[in-house]
Coordinates of C-alpha atoms in Angstrom, one line a residue:
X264 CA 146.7 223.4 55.5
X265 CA 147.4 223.8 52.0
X266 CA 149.9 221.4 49.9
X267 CA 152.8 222.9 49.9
X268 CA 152.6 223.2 53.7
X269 CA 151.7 219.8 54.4
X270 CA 154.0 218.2 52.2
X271 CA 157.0 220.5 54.2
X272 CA 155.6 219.1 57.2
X273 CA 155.4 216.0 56.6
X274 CA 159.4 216.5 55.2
X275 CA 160.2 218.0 58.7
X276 CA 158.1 215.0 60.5
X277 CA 159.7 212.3 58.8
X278 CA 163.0 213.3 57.6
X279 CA 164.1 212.5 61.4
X280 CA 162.3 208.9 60.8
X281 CA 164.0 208.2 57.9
X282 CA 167.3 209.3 58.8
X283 CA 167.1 207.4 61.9
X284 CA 166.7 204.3 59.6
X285 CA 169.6 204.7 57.8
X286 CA 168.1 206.4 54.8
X287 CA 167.6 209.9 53.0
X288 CA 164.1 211.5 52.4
X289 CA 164.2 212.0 48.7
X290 CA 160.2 213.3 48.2
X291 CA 157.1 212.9 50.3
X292 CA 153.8 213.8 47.9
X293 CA 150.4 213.5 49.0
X294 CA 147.7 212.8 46.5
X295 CA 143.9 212.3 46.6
X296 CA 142.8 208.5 46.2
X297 CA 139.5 208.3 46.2
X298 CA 138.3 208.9 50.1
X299 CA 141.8 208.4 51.0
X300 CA 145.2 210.5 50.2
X301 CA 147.8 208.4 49.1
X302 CA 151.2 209.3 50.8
X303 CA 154.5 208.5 48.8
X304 CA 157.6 208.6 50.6
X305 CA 160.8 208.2 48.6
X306 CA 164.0 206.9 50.0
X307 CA 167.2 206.2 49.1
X308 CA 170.9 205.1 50.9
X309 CA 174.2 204.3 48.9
X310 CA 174.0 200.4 48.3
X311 CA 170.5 200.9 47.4
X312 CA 167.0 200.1 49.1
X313 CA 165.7 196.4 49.3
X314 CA 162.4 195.0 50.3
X315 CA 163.2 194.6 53.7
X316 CA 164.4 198.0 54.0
X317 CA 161.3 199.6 52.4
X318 CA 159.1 197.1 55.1
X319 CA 161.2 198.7 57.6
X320 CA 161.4 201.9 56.8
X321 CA 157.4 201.8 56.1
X322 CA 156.7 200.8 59.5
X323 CA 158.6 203.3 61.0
X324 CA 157.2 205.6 59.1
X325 CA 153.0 204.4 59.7
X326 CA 154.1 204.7 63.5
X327 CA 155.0 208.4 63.2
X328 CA 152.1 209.2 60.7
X329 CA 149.6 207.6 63.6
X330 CA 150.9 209.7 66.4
X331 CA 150.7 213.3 65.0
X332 CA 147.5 214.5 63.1
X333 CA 149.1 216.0 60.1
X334 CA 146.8 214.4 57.6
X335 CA 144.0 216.2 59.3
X336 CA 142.6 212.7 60.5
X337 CA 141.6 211.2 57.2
X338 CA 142.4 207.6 55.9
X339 CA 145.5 207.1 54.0
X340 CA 147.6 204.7 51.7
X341 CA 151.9 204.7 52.9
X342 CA 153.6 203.8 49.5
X343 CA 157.4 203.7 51.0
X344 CA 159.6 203.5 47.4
X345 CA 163.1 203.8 46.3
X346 CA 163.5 206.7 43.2
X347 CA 163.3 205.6 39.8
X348 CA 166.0 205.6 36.9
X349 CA 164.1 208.8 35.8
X350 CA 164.7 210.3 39.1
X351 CA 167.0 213.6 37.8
X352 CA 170.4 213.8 39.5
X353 CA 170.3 217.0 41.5
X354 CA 172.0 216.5 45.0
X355 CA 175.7 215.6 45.2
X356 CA 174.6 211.9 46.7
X357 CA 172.8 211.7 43.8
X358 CA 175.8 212.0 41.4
X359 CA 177.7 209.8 44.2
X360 CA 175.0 206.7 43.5
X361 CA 175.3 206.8 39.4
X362 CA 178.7 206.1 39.5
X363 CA 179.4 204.0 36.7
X364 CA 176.0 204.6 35.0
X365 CA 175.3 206.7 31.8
X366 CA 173.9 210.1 32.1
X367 CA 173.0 213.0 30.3
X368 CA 173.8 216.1 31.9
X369 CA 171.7 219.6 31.2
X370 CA 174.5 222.6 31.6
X371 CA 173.4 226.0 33.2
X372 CA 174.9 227.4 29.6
X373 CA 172.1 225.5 27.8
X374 CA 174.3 222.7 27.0
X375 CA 173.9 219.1 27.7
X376 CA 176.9 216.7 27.8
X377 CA 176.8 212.6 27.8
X378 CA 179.0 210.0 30.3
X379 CA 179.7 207.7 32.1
X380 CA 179.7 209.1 35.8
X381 CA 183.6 208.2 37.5
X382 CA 183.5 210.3 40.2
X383 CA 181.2 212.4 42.1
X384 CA 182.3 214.4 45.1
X385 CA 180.8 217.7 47.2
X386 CA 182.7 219.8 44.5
X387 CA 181.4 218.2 41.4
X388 CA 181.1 215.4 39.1
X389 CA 183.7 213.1 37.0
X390 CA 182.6 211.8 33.6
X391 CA 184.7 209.3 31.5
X392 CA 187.6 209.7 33.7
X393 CA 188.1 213.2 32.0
X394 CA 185.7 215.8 32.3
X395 CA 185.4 217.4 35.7
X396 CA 182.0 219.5 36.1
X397 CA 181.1 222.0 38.9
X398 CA 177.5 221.5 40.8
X399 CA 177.5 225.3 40.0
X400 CA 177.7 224.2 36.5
X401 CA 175.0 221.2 36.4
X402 CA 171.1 222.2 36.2
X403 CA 170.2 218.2 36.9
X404 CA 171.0 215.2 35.2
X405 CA 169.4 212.1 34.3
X406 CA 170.9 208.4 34.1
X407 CA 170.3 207.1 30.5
X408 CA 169.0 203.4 30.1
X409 CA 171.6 200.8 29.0
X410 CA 169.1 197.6 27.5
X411 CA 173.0 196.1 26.0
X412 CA 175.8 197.3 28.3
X413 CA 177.6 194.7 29.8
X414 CA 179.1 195.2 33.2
X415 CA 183.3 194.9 32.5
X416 CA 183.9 192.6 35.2
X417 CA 181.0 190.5 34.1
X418 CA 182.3 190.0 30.8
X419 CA 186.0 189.5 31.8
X420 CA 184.6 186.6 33.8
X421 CA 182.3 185.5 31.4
X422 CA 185.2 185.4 28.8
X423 CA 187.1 183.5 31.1
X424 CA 184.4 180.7 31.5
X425 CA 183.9 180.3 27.8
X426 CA 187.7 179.8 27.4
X427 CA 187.8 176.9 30.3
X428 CA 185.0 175.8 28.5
X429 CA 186.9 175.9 24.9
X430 CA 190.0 174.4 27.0
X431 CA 188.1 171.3 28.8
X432 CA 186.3 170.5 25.3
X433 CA 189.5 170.6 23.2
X434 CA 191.3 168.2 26.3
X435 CA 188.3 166.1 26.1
X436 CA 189.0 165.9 21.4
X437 CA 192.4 165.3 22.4
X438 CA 191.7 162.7 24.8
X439 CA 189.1 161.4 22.1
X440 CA 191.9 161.2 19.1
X441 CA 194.3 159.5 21.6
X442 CA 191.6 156.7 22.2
X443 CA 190.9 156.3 18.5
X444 CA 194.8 155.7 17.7
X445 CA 194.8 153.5 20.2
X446 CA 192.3 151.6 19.4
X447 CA 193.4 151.3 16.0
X448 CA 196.8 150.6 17.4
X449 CA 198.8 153.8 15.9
X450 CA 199.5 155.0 19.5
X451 CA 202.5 155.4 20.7
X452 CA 204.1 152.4 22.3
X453 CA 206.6 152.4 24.6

């Protein structure tokens, strides 16, 4: 069985497996490891993947792998992962799960156009709350790494810490001055 073939029916075998775990099959590759083949399996749900759901998913997964001969009886490695920020963006759900993320979209036109991904529905995509592009119109994208951005909830909550905090330390001076002109009996009397 050559590659191509195995890899669509291991897609056919486990695509059921996955699905059945709440999950969608993003790539299955096979790839010589030594004596062994190492078997990737990549999947992904909105909300994301954890831990437990790759342990999960991987068991699943070895279970079906054991019970049908597809990898001609030779030893393997199961590597269950979620996709990477590199994965490109080429499938409406994967628009759907960068929303709010930065990417660069390549245009069938040979044009690329930069965004920050509002909307995403079976029609197209929504960047910056402005620019509505077709899936017709999208080759793939890719979500751009952000080492600075800070999430705007985040920082609204963050700014409202530091100003209790500047609010408690300037009650705590004022309580501080009040002592001193007591103490030095200028207070107010009365």
């Amino acid at each position: 069985m050559g590659s191509d073939a195995r890899r669509g029916r291991l897609v056919e075998l486990l695509g059921p497996v996955v699905a059945a775990e709440g999950f969608d099959l993003e790539d299955v590759t096979v790839t010589p490891a030594g004596r062994r083949r190492l078997v990737r399996v990549v999947v992904d749900r909105d909300g994301g993947v954890s831990l437990d759901d790759v342990a999960d998913v991987s068991q699943s997964v070895s279970k079906r792998l054991d019970e049908v001969d597809v990898l001609g009886g030779s030893a393997y490695v199961l590597e269950v992962t979620s996709p990477g920020v590199d994965r490109p963006l080429t499938e409406p759900r994967h628009w759907r799960r960068a929303q709010g993320r930065l990417v660069r979209a390549e245009l069938r036109d040979g044009t690329s156009v930069e965004g920050r991904v509002t909307g995403a529905d079976e029609s197209g995509v929504e960047l910056d709350g402005a620019r509505d592009i077709a899936y017709g119109e999208l080759v793939r994208g890719r979500v751009q790494v952000e080492f600075n951005r800070r999430d705007a909830g985040l920082e609204d909550e963050l700014d409202d810490e530091l100003d209790d905090e500047l609010d408690d330390e300037r009650d705590e001076d004022l309580d501080v001055d009040e002592d001193i002109a007591d103490a030095a009996g200028t207070g107010d009397e009365g």
